[in-house]
């Protein structure tokens, strides 16, 4: 089954989980991975879907065996295991990352998220961020795309966890047009996770 059809079928089955009618474009994949290189390995990807961002991460030099892909959809997870056999694919809810040690204490250099945060509650978003930042090493960043006009992480959540969001850029070569934000720890923040 081709990528477009696979994505559309998953959207029909679970529209709130998928939250888009088409997979992310190559332009969006290039934008969300713009600040990532092999030096950031290992990398954690949330909501890996059809692997558009994963392919781009491999193209910028992140070895497959240095990728942990989190995907809750069984069809997408199966597809990812087939296409990226050296990667670690976890079929799970990204809000349950807290307490796991995915990188044997070294921490990821980046988290790339394709999760539909705008369709989630503030509590879910907070759990996802807390779990993701518990997997990041110092200096690591969380990259999130959105179809909305601003950062999809509520300001209260950013403030609570001592985080800041910076717009990386926008692309109109995506259906719908999208923006990417880089979320990182504030330098003076007390580290909560």
Coordinates of N, CA, C and O in Angstrom, one line a residue:
X1 N 0.9 -1.2 0.0 CA 0.0 0.0 0.0 C 0.9 1.2 0.0 O 1.9 1.3 0.8
X2 N 0.6 2.2 -0.9 CA 1.5 3.4 -0.9 C 1.3 4.3 0.3 O 0.3 4.1 1.1
X3 N 2.2 5.2 0.5 CA 2.2 6.0 1.7 C 1.0 6.9 1.9 O 0.4 6.9 3.0
X4 N 0.5 7.5 0.8 CA -0.7 8.3 0.9 C -1.9 7.5 1.3 O -2.7 7.9 2.2
X5 N -2.1 6.4 0.7 CA -3.3 5.5 1.0 C -3.2 5.0 2.4 O -4.2 5.0 3.1
X6 N -2.0 4.6 2.8 CA -1.8 4.1 4.2 C -2.2 5.1 5.2 O -2.9 4.9 6.2
X7 N -1.7 6.3 4.9 CA -2.0 7.4 5.9 C -3.5 7.7 5.9 O -4.0 7.9 7.0
X8 N -4.1 7.8 4.8 CA -5.5 8.1 4.7 C -6.4 7.0 5.5 O -7.3 7.4 6.2
X9 N -6.0 5.8 5.3 CA -6.7 4.7 6.0 C -6.5 4.8 7.5 O -7.5 4.7 8.2
X10 N -5.3 5.2 7.9 CA -5.1 5.3 9.4 C -5.9 6.6 9.9 O -6.4 6.6 11.0
X11 N -6.0 7.6 9.1 CA -6.8 8.8 9.5 C -8.3 8.4 9.6 O -8.9 8.8 10.6
X12 N -8.8 7.6 8.7 CA -10.2 7.2 8.8 C -10.5 6.4 10.0 O -11.5 6.6 10.7
X13 N -9.5 5.5 10.4 CA -9.7 4.6 11.6 C -9.6 5.5 12.9 O -10.3 5.3 13.8
X14 N -8.6 6.4 12.9 CA -8.4 7.2 14.1 C -8.0 8.6 13.8 O -6.9 9.0 13.9
X15 N -9.0 9.4 13.4 CA -8.8 10.8 13.0 C -8.1 11.7 14.1 O -7.3 12.6 13.7
X16 N -8.5 11.5 15.3 CA -7.9 12.4 16.4 C -6.4 12.0 16.6 O -5.6 12.8 17.0
X17 N -6.1 10.7 16.4 CA -4.7 10.3 16.7 C -3.8 10.7 15.5 O -2.7 11.1 15.7
X18 N -4.3 10.6 14.3 CA -3.5 11.0 13.1 C -3.6 12.5 12.8 O -2.6 13.1 12.5
X19 N -4.8 13.1 12.9 CA -5.0 14.5 12.8 C -4.6 15.2 11.5 O -4.5 16.4 11.5
X20 N -4.4 14.5 10.5 CA -4.1 15.1 9.2 C -4.5 14.1 8.1 O -4.6 12.9 8.4
X21 N -4.9 14.6 6.9 CA -5.3 13.7 5.9 C -4.2 13.2 4.9 O -4.4 12.4 4.1
X22 N -3.0 13.8 5.1 CA -1.9 13.5 4.3 C -0.6 13.4 5.1 O -0.5 14.1 6.1
X23 N 0.3 12.6 4.7 CA 1.6 12.5 5.4 C 2.4 13.8 5.3 O 2.1 14.6 4.3
X24 N 3.3 14.1 6.2 CA 4.1 15.3 6.1 C 4.9 15.3 4.8 O 5.3 14.2 4.3
X25 N 5.2 16.5 4.3 CA 5.9 16.6 3.0 C 7.4 16.5 3.3 O 7.9 16.6 4.4
X26 N 8.2 16.3 2.2 CA 9.6 16.3 2.3 C 10.1 17.7 2.8 O 11.1 17.8 3.5
X27 N 9.4 18.8 2.3 CA 9.8 20.1 2.8 C 9.7 20.3 4.3 O 10.5 20.9 4.9
X28 N 8.6 19.7 4.9 CA 8.4 19.8 6.3 C 9.5 18.9 7.0 O 10.0 19.3 8.0
X29 N 9.8 17.8 6.4 CA 10.8 16.9 7.0 C 12.2 17.6 7.0 O 12.9 17.5 8.0
X30 N 12.5 18.4 5.9 CA 13.7 19.1 5.9 C 13.8 20.2 6.9 O 14.8 20.5 7.5
X31 N 12.6 20.9 7.1 CA 12.5 22.0 8.1 C 12.7 21.5 9.5 O 13.4 22.1 10.3
X32 N 12.0 20.4 9.8 CA 12.0 19.9 11.2 C 13.4 19.3 11.6 O 13.7 19.3 12.8
X33 N 14.1 18.9 10.6 CA 15.4 18.3 10.9 C 16.6 19.2 10.6 O 17.8 18.8 10.7
X34 N 16.3 20.5 10.2 CA 17.3 21.4 9.8 C 18.4 21.6 10.8 O 19.6 21.7 10.5
X35 N 18.1 21.5 12.1 CA 19.2 21.7 13.1 C 19.7 20.4 13.7 O 20.4 20.4 14.7
X36 N 19.5 19.3 13.0 CA 19.9 18.0 13.6 C 21.0 17.4 12.6 O 20.8 17.4 11.4
X37 N 22.0 16.8 13.3 CA 23.0 16.1 12.5 C 23.4 14.8 13.2 O 22.8 14.5 14.3
X38 N 24.3 14.0 12.7 CA 24.8 12.8 13.3 C 25.3 13.0 14.7 O 25.2 12.2 15.6
X39 N 25.8 14.2 15.0 CA 26.3 14.6 16.3 C 25.2 14.5 17.4 O 25.5 14.4 18.6
X40 N 23.9 14.6 17.0 CA 22.8 14.6 17.9 C 22.3 13.2 18.3 O 21.4 13.1 19.1
X41 N 22.9 12.2 17.6 CA 22.5 10.8 17.9 C 22.8 10.5 19.3 O 23.8 10.9 19.9
X42 N 22.0 9.7 19.9 CA 20.7 9.1 19.4 C 19.6 10.1 19.4 O 19.7 11.1 20.1
X43 N 18.6 9.8 18.5 CA 17.5 10.7 18.4 C 16.2 9.9 18.6 O 16.1 8.7 18.3
X44 N 15.3 10.6 19.3 CA 14.0 10.0 19.6 C 12.9 10.7 18.7 O 12.9 11.9 18.6
X45 N 12.1 9.9 18.0 CA 11.1 10.4 17.2 C 9.7 9.9 17.8 O 9.5 8.8 18.0
X46 N 8.8 10.9 17.9 CA 7.5 10.6 18.5 C 6.5 10.8 17.4 O 6.5 11.8 16.6
X47 N 5.6 9.8 17.3 CA 4.6 9.8 16.2 C 5.2 9.7 14.9 O 4.9 10.5 13.9
X48 N 6.0 8.7 14.7 CA 6.8 8.5 13.5 C 6.0 8.2 12.2 O 6.5 8.4 11.1
X49 N 4.8 7.7 12.4 CA 3.8 7.6 11.2 C 4.4 6.7 10.1 O 4.8 5.6 10.3
X50 N 4.4 7.3 8.9 CA 4.9 6.6 7.7 C 6.4 6.7 7.5 O 7.0 6.2 6.6
X51 N 7.1 7.4 8.4 CA 8.6 7.5 8.4 C 9.2 8.6 7.6 O 10.3 8.6 7.2
X52 N 8.4 9.7 7.2 CA 8.9 10.8 6.5 C 10.0 11.5 7.2 O 11.1 11.7 6.6
X53 N 9.8 11.8 8.5 CA 10.9 12.4 9.2 C 12.1 11.5 9.5 O 13.2 11.8 9.5
X54 N 11.7 10.2 9.7 CA 12.8 9.2 9.9 C 13.7 9.1 8.7 O 14.9 9.0 8.9
X55 N 13.2 9.0 7.5 CA 14.0 9.0 6.3 C 14.9 10.2 6.2 O 16.1 10.1 5.9
X56 N 14.4 11.3 6.6 CA 15.2 12.6 6.6 C 16.3 12.5 7.7 O 17.4 13.0 7.4
X57 N 16.0 12.0 8.8 CA 17.0 11.9 9.9 C 18.1 11.0 9.4 O 19.3 11.3 9.6
X58 N 17.8 9.9 8.8 CA 18.8 9.0 8.2 C 19.6 9.7 7.1 O 20.9 9.6 7.1
X59 N 19.0 10.5 6.3 CA 19.7 11.2 5.2 C 20.6 12.3 5.8 O 21.7 12.5 5.1
X60 N 20.3 12.8 6.9 CA 21.3 13.8 7.5 C 22.4 13.2 8.3 O 23.2 13.9 8.9
X61 N 22.4 11.9 8.4 CA 23.5 11.1 9.0 C 23.3 10.5 10.3 O 24.2 9.9 10.9
X62 N 22.0 10.5 10.8 CA 21.7 9.8 12.0 C 21.6 8.3 11.7 O 20.7 7.9 10.9
X63 N 22.5 7.4 12.3 CA 22.4 6.0 11.9 C 21.1 5.4 12.4 O 20.5 5.8 13.5
X64 N 20.5 4.5 11.6 CA 19.3 3.8 12.0 C 19.3 3.2 13.4 O 18.3 3.3 14.1
X65 N 20.4 2.6 13.7 CA 20.5 2.0 15.1 C 20.6 3.0 16.2 O 20.6 2.6 17.4
X66 N 20.6 4.3 15.9 CA 20.6 5.4 16.9 C 19.3 6.1 16.9 O 19.2 7.2 17.4
X67 N 18.3 5.5 16.3 CA 16.9 6.0 16.3 C 16.0 5.2 17.1 O 15.9 4.0 17.0
X68 N 15.2 5.8 18.0 CA 14.1 5.2 18.7 C 12.8 5.8 18.2 O 12.7 7.1 18.3
X69 N 12.0 5.0 17.6 CA 10.7 5.5 17.0 C 9.5 5.1 17.8 O 9.3 3.9 18.0
X70 N 8.8 6.1 18.3 CA 7.6 5.8 19.1 C 6.4 6.1 18.2 O 6.2 7.1 17.6
X71 N 5.5 5.0 18.1 CA 4.3 5.1 17.3 C 3.2 4.3 17.9 O 3.5 3.1 18.2
X72 N 2.1 4.9 18.2 CA 1.0 4.2 18.8 C 0.2 3.3 17.8 O -0.5 2.3 18.2
X73 N 0.1 3.7 16.6 CA -0.7 3.0 15.6 C 0.0 1.7 15.2 O 1.1 1.7 14.7
X74 N -0.7 0.6 15.3 CA -0.1 -0.7 14.9 C 0.3 -0.9 13.5 O 1.3 -1.4 13.2
X75 N -0.5 -0.3 12.6 CA -0.1 -0.4 11.1 C 1.1 0.4 10.8 O 2.0 0.0 10.1
X76 N 1.2 1.6 11.4 CA 2.4 2.5 11.2 C 3.6 1.8 11.8 O 4.7 1.8 11.3
X77 N 3.4 1.3 13.1 CA 4.6 0.6 13.7 C 5.1 -0.5 12.9 O 6.3 -0.7 12.8
X78 N 4.2 -1.3 12.4 CA 4.6 -2.5 11.5 C 5.4 -2.0 10.3 O 6.5 -2.5 10.0
X79 N 4.9 -0.9 9.7 CA 5.6 -0.4 8.5 C 7.0 0.1 8.9 O 7.9 0.0 8.1
X80 N 7.1 0.8 10.0 CA 8.4 1.4 10.5 C 9.4 0.2 10.7 O 10.5 0.3 10.4
X81 N 8.9 -0.8 11.4 CA 9.8 -2.0 11.7 C 10.3 -2.6 10.4 O 11.5 -3.0 10.3
X82 N 9.5 -2.6 9.4 CA 9.9 -3.2 8.1 C 10.9 -2.3 7.3 O 11.9 -2.7 6.8
X83 N 10.6 -1.0 7.3 CA 11.5 0.0 6.6 C 12.7 0.3 7.3 O 13.8 0.6 6.7
X84 N 12.7 0.3 8.6 CA 13.9 0.7 9.4 C 14.2 -0.4 10.4 O 14.1 -0.2 11.6
X85 N 14.7 -1.5 9.9 CA 14.9 -2.7 10.8 C 16.0 -2.5 11.8 O 15.9 -3.2 12.8
X86 N 16.9 -1.6 11.7 CA 17.9 -1.4 12.7 C 17.5 -0.4 13.8 O 18.1 -0.3 14.8
X87 N 16.4 0.3 13.5 CA 15.9 1.2 14.5 C 15.1 0.4 15.6 O 14.6 -0.6 15.4
X88 N 14.9 1.1 16.7 CA 14.1 0.5 17.8 C 12.7 1.1 17.7 O 12.6 2.4 17.8
X89 N 11.7 0.4 17.4 CA 10.3 0.9 17.2 C 9.5 0.4 18.5 O 9.4 -0.8 18.8
X90 N 9.0 1.4 19.2 CA 8.1 1.2 20.3 C 6.7 1.5 20.0 O 6.4 2.7 19.7
X91 N 5.8 0.5 20.0 CA 4.4 0.8 19.8 C 3.8 1.1 21.2 O 3.5 0.3 22.0
X92 N 3.6 2.5 21.4 CA 3.2 2.9 22.7 C 2.7 4.4 22.6 O 3.0 5.0 21.6
X93 N 2.0 4.8 23.6 CA 1.6 6.2 23.8 C 2.8 7.0 24.3 O 3.4 6.7 25.3
X94 N 3.1 8.1 23.6 CA 4.3 8.9 23.9 C 4.1 9.6 25.3 O 5.1 10.0 25.9
X95 N 2.9 9.6 25.8 CA 2.7 10.2 27.1 C 3.2 9.3 28.2 O 3.3 9.7 29.4
X96 N 3.7 8.1 27.9 CA 4.1 7.1 28.9 C 5.7 7.0 28.8 O 6.2 6.0 29.4
X97 N 6.4 7.9 28.3 CA 7.8 7.8 28.2 C 8.5 8.1 29.5 O 9.6 7.6 29.7
X98 N 7.9 8.8 30.4 CA 8.5 9.1 31.7 C 8.8 7.8 32.5 O 8.1 6.9 32.5
X99 N 10.0 7.8 33.1 CA 10.4 6.6 33.8 C 11.2 5.6 33.0 O 11.8 4.7 33.6
X100 N 11.1 5.7 31.7 CA 11.9 4.7 30.9 C 13.3 5.3 30.7 O 13.5 6.5 30.6
X101 N 14.2 4.4 30.5 CA 15.6 4.7 30.2 C 15.9 4.2 28.8 O 16.4 3.1 28.7
X102 N 15.6 5.0 27.8 CA 15.7 4.5 26.4 C 17.1 4.5 25.9 O 17.5 3.8 24.9
X103 N 18.0 5.3 26.5 CA 19.3 5.5 26.0 C 20.5 5.2 26.9 O 21.5 5.8 26.9
X104 N 20.2 4.3 27.8 CA 21.2 3.8 28.8 C 22.0 4.9 29.5 O 23.2 4.9 29.6
X105 N 21.2 5.9 29.9 CA 21.8 7.0 30.6 C 22.5 8.1 29.8 O 22.9 9.1 30.4
X106 N 22.7 7.9 28.5 CA 23.4 8.9 27.7 C 22.5 10.0 27.3 O 22.9 11.2 27.1
X107 N 21.3 9.7 27.0 CA 20.3 10.8 26.6 C 20.4 11.0 25.1 O 21.4 11.0 24.5
X108 N 19.2 11.4 24.6 CA 19.1 11.8 23.2 C 19.6 13.2 23.0 O 19.4 14.0 23.9
X109 N 20.1 13.5 21.8 CA 20.4 14.9 21.5 C 19.3 15.6 20.9 O 19.3 16.9 20.9
X110 N 18.3 14.9 20.4 CA 17.1 15.6 19.9 C 15.9 14.7 19.9 O 16.0 13.5 19.9
X111 N 14.7 15.3 20.0 CA 13.4 14.7 19.9 C 12.7 15.3 18.8 O 12.6 16.6 18.7
X112 N 12.2 14.6 17.8 CA 11.5 15.1 16.7 C 10.0 14.5 16.9 O 9.8 13.3 17.0
X113 N 9.1 15.5 16.9 CA 7.7 15.1 17.2 C 6.8 15.4 16.0 O 6.7 16.5 15.6
X114 N 6.1 14.3 15.6 CA 5.0 14.5 14.6 C 3.6 14.3 15.3 O 2.7 14.0 14.6
X115 N 3.6 14.4 16.6 CA 2.4 14.3 17.3 C 1.4 15.4 17.1 O 1.9 16.6 17.1
X116 N 0.1 15.2 17.0 CA -0.9 16.2 16.9 C -1.2 16.9 18.2 O -2.3 16.8 18.7
X117 N -0.3 17.7 18.7 CA -0.5 18.3 20.0 C -1.7 19.2 20.1 O -2.3 19.3 21.2
X118 N -2.1 19.9 19.0 CA -3.3 20.7 19.1 C -4.5 20.0 19.4 O -5.5 20.6 19.8
X119 N -4.6 18.7 19.1 CA -5.8 17.9 19.4 C -5.7 17.2 20.7 O -6.6 16.4 21.0
X120 N -4.7 17.6 21.5 CA -4.6 16.9 22.9 C -4.8 17.9 24.0 O -4.7 19.1 23.8
X121 N -5.2 17.4 25.1 CA -5.3 18.2 26.3 C -4.0 18.8 26.8 O -2.9 18.2 26.5
X122 N -4.0 19.8 27.6 CA -2.8 20.4 28.2 C -2.1 19.3 29.0 O -0.9 19.3 29.1
X123 N -2.9 18.5 29.7 CA -2.3 17.5 30.6 C -1.5 16.4 29.7 O -0.4 16.1 30.1
X124 N -2.1 16.0 28.6 CA -1.4 15.1 27.7 C -0.1 15.7 27.2 O 0.9 15.1 27.1
X125 N -0.2 17.0 26.7 CA 1.0 17.7 26.2 C 2.0 17.7 27.3 O 3.2 17.5 27.0
X126 N 1.7 18.1 28.5 CA 2.6 18.2 29.6 C 3.3 16.8 29.9 O 4.5 16.8 30.0
X127 N 2.5 15.7 29.8 CA 3.1 14.4 30.1 C 4.1 14.0 28.9 O 5.1 13.5 29.2
X128 N 3.7 14.4 27.7 CA 4.6 14.1 26.6 C 5.9 14.8 26.7 O 7.0 14.3 26.6
X129 N 5.8 16.1 27.0 CA 7.0 17.0 27.1 C 7.9 16.5 28.3 O 9.1 16.4 28.2
X130 N 7.3 16.2 29.4 CA 8.0 15.8 30.6 C 8.8 14.5 30.3 O 9.9 14.3 30.6
X131 N 8.1 13.5 29.7 CA 8.7 12.3 29.3 C 9.8 12.4 28.3 O 10.9 11.8 28.4
X132 N 9.5 13.3 27.3 CA 10.5 13.5 26.2 C 11.8 14.2 26.8 O 12.9 13.8 26.5
X133 N 11.6 15.2 27.6 CA 12.7 15.9 28.2 C 13.5 15.0 29.2 O 14.7 15.2 29.4
X134 N 12.9 14.0 29.8 CA 13.6 13.1 30.6 C 14.5 12.2 29.8 O 15.5 11.6 30.3
X135 N 14.3 12.1 28.5 CA 15.1 11.3 27.6 C 16.2 12.1 27.0 O 17.1 11.6 26.4
X136 N 16.2 13.5 27.0 CA 17.1 14.4 26.4 C 18.3 14.6 27.3 O 18.2 14.8 28.5
X137 N 19.5 14.7 26.7 CA 20.7 15.1 27.4 C 20.7 16.6 27.5 O 20.0 17.3 26.8
X138 N 21.6 17.1 28.4 CA 21.7 18.6 28.5 C 22.0 19.2 27.1 O 22.9 18.6 26.4
X139 N 21.4 20.3 26.8 CA 21.6 20.9 25.5 C 20.8 20.3 24.3 O 20.7 20.9 23.2
X140 N 20.0 19.2 24.6 CA 19.2 18.7 23.6 C 17.9 19.5 23.4 O 17.6 20.3 24.2
X141 N 17.3 19.3 22.3 CA 16.1 20.1 21.9 C 14.9 19.2 21.4 O 15.2 18.1 20.9
X142 N 13.7 19.7 21.6 CA 12.5 19.0 21.1 C 12.0 19.8 19.9 O 11.7 21.0 20.1
X143 N 11.8 19.2 18.8 CA 11.3 19.8 17.6 C 9.9 19.4 17.3 O 9.7 18.2 17.2
X144 N 9.0 20.3 17.2 CA 7.6 20.0 17.0 C 7.0 20.8 15.8 O 7.3 22.0 15.7
X145 N 6.2 20.2 15.0 CA 5.6 20.9 14.0 C 4.1 21.1 14.3 O 3.6 20.5 15.2
X146 N 3.5 22.1 13.7 CA 2.1 22.4 13.9 C 1.5 23.0 12.7 O 2.2 23.6 11.9
X147 N 0.2 22.9 12.6 CA -0.6 23.5 11.6 C -1.2 24.8 12.1 O -1.8 25.6 11.3
X148 N -1.0 25.1 13.4 CA -1.6 26.3 14.0 C -0.7 27.5 13.8 O 0.5 27.4 13.3
X149 N -1.1 28.7 14.1 CA -0.3 29.9 14.0 C 0.8 30.1 15.0 O 1.8 30.8 14.7
X150 N 0.7 29.5 16.1 CA 1.7 29.6 17.2 C 2.2 28.3 17.7 O 1.8 27.2 17.2
X151 N 3.0 28.3 18.7 CA 3.5 27.1 19.3 C 2.4 26.3 19.9 O 1.5 26.8 20.5
X152 N 2.4 25.0 19.6 CA 1.3 24.1 20.0 C 1.3 23.7 21.5 O 0.4 23.1 22.0
X153 N 2.4 24.1 22.1 CA 2.6 23.8 23.6 C 2.0 25.0 24.3 O 2.5 26.1 24.1
X154 N 1.0 24.8 25.2 CA 0.5 26.0 25.9 C 1.6 26.7 26.7 O 2.5 26.0 27.3
X155 N 1.5 28.0 26.8 CA 2.4 28.8 27.5 C 2.6 28.4 29.0 O 3.7 28.3 29.5
X156 N 1.5 28.0 29.6 CA 1.5 27.6 31.0 C 2.4 26.3 31.1 O 3.1 26.2 32.1
X157 N 2.4 25.4 30.2 CA 3.2 24.2 30.2 C 4.7 24.6 30.0 O 5.5 24.1 30.8
X158 N 4.9 25.4 29.1 CA 6.3 25.9 28.9 C 6.9 26.5 30.2 O 8.0 26.2 30.6
X159 N 6.1 27.4 30.8 CA 6.6 28.1 32.0 C 6.7 27.1 33.1 O 7.7 27.2 33.9
X160 N 5.8 26.2 33.3 CA 5.9 25.2 34.4 C 7.1 24.4 34.4 O 7.7 24.1 35.4
X161 N 7.6 24.0 33.2 CA 8.8 23.2 33.1 C 10.0 23.9 32.7 O 11.0 23.3 32.4
X162 N 10.0 25.2 32.7 CA 11.2 26.0 32.4 C 11.7 25.9 31.0 O 12.9 25.7 30.8
X163 N 10.7 25.9 30.1 CA 11.1 25.7 28.7 C 10.8 27.0 27.9 O 10.0 27.8 28.3
X164 N 11.5 27.1 26.7 CA 11.2 28.2 25.8 C 11.0 27.6 24.4 O 11.6 26.5 24.1
X165 N 10.2 28.2 23.6 CA 9.9 27.8 22.2 C 10.4 28.9 21.3 O 10.2 30.1 21.5
X166 N 11.0 28.5 20.2 CA 11.5 29.4 19.2 C 11.0 28.9 17.8 O 11.2 27.7 17.5
X167 N 10.5 29.7 17.0 CA 10.1 29.3 15.7 C 11.3 29.1 14.8 O 12.2 29.9 14.7
X168 N 11.3 27.9 14.2 CA 12.4 27.5 13.3 C 12.1 28.0 11.9 O 12.9 28.6 11.2
X169 N 10.8 27.9 11.5 CA 10.4 28.3 10.2 C 9.1 27.8 9.8 O 8.4 27.0 10.6
X170 N 8.6 28.2 8.6 CA 7.3 27.8 8.1 C 7.5 27.2 6.7 O 8.4 27.6 6.0
X171 N 6.6 26.3 6.3 CA 6.6 25.8 4.9 C 5.2 25.8 4.4 O 4.3 25.4 5.1
X172 N 5.0 26.3 3.2 CA 3.7 26.2 2.5 C 3.7 25.0 1.6 O 2.7 24.7 1.0
X173 N 4.9 24.3 1.5 CA 5.0 23.1 0.7 C 4.6 21.9 1.5 O 5.3 20.9 1.5
X174 N 3.4 22.0 2.1 CA 2.9 20.9 3.0 C 1.4 21.1 3.0 O 0.9 22.2 2.8
X175 N 0.6 20.0 3.1 CA -0.8 20.0 3.2 C -1.3 19.6 4.6 O -1.1 18.5 4.9
X176 N -1.8 20.5 5.4 CA -1.8 22.0 5.2 C -0.4 22.6 5.5 O 0.5 21.9 6.0
X177 N -0.3 23.9 5.2 CA 1.0 24.6 5.6 C 1.3 24.4 7.0 O 0.4 24.3 7.9
X178 N 2.6 24.3 7.4 CA 3.0 24.0 8.7 C 4.2 24.9 9.2 O 4.9 25.5 8.4
X179 N 4.3 24.9 10.5 CA 5.4 25.6 11.1 C 6.2 24.7 12.1 O 5.6 23.7 12.5
X180 N 7.4 24.9 12.3 CA 8.2 24.1 13.2 C 8.8 25.0 14.4 O 9.2 26.1 14.1
X181 N 8.7 24.4 15.6 CA 9.2 25.1 16.8 C 10.3 24.2 17.4 O 10.1 23.0 17.4
X182 N 11.3 24.9 17.9 CA 12.4 24.2 18.7 C 12.1 24.6 20.1 O 12.1 25.8 20.5
X183 N 11.9 23.6 20.9 CA 11.6 23.8 22.4 C 12.8 23.3 23.1 O 13.3 22.1 22.9
X184 N 13.4 24.1 24.0 CA 14.5 23.8 24.8 C 14.4 24.3 26.2 O 13.5 25.1 26.5
X185 N 15.3 23.8 27.1 CA 15.3 24.2 28.5 C 15.9 25.6 28.5 O 16.8 26.0 27.8
X186 N 15.3 26.5 29.4 CA 15.9 27.8 29.7 C 17.2 27.6 30.4 O 17.2 26.7 31.3
X187 N 18.2 28.4 30.1 CA 19.5 28.2 30.7 C 19.4 28.3 32.3 O 20.1 27.7 33.0
X188 N 18.5 29.2 32.8 CA 18.5 29.4 34.2 C 17.4 28.6 34.9 O 17.3 28.7 36.1
X189 N 16.7 27.8 34.2 CA 15.6 27.0 34.8 C 16.1 25.9 35.7 O 17.2 25.3 35.5
X190 N 15.4 25.7 36.8 CA 15.6 24.6 37.6 C 15.2 23.3 36.9 O 14.1 23.3 36.4
X191 N 16.1 22.4 36.8 CA 15.7 21.2 36.0 C 14.8 20.3 36.8 O 15.1 19.8 37.8
X192 N 13.5 20.2 36.2 CA 12.5 19.4 36.9 C 12.5 17.9 36.3 O 11.9 17.1 36.9
X193 N 13.1 17.7 35.2 CA 13.1 16.4 34.6 C 14.3 16.3 33.7 O 15.0 17.2 33.4

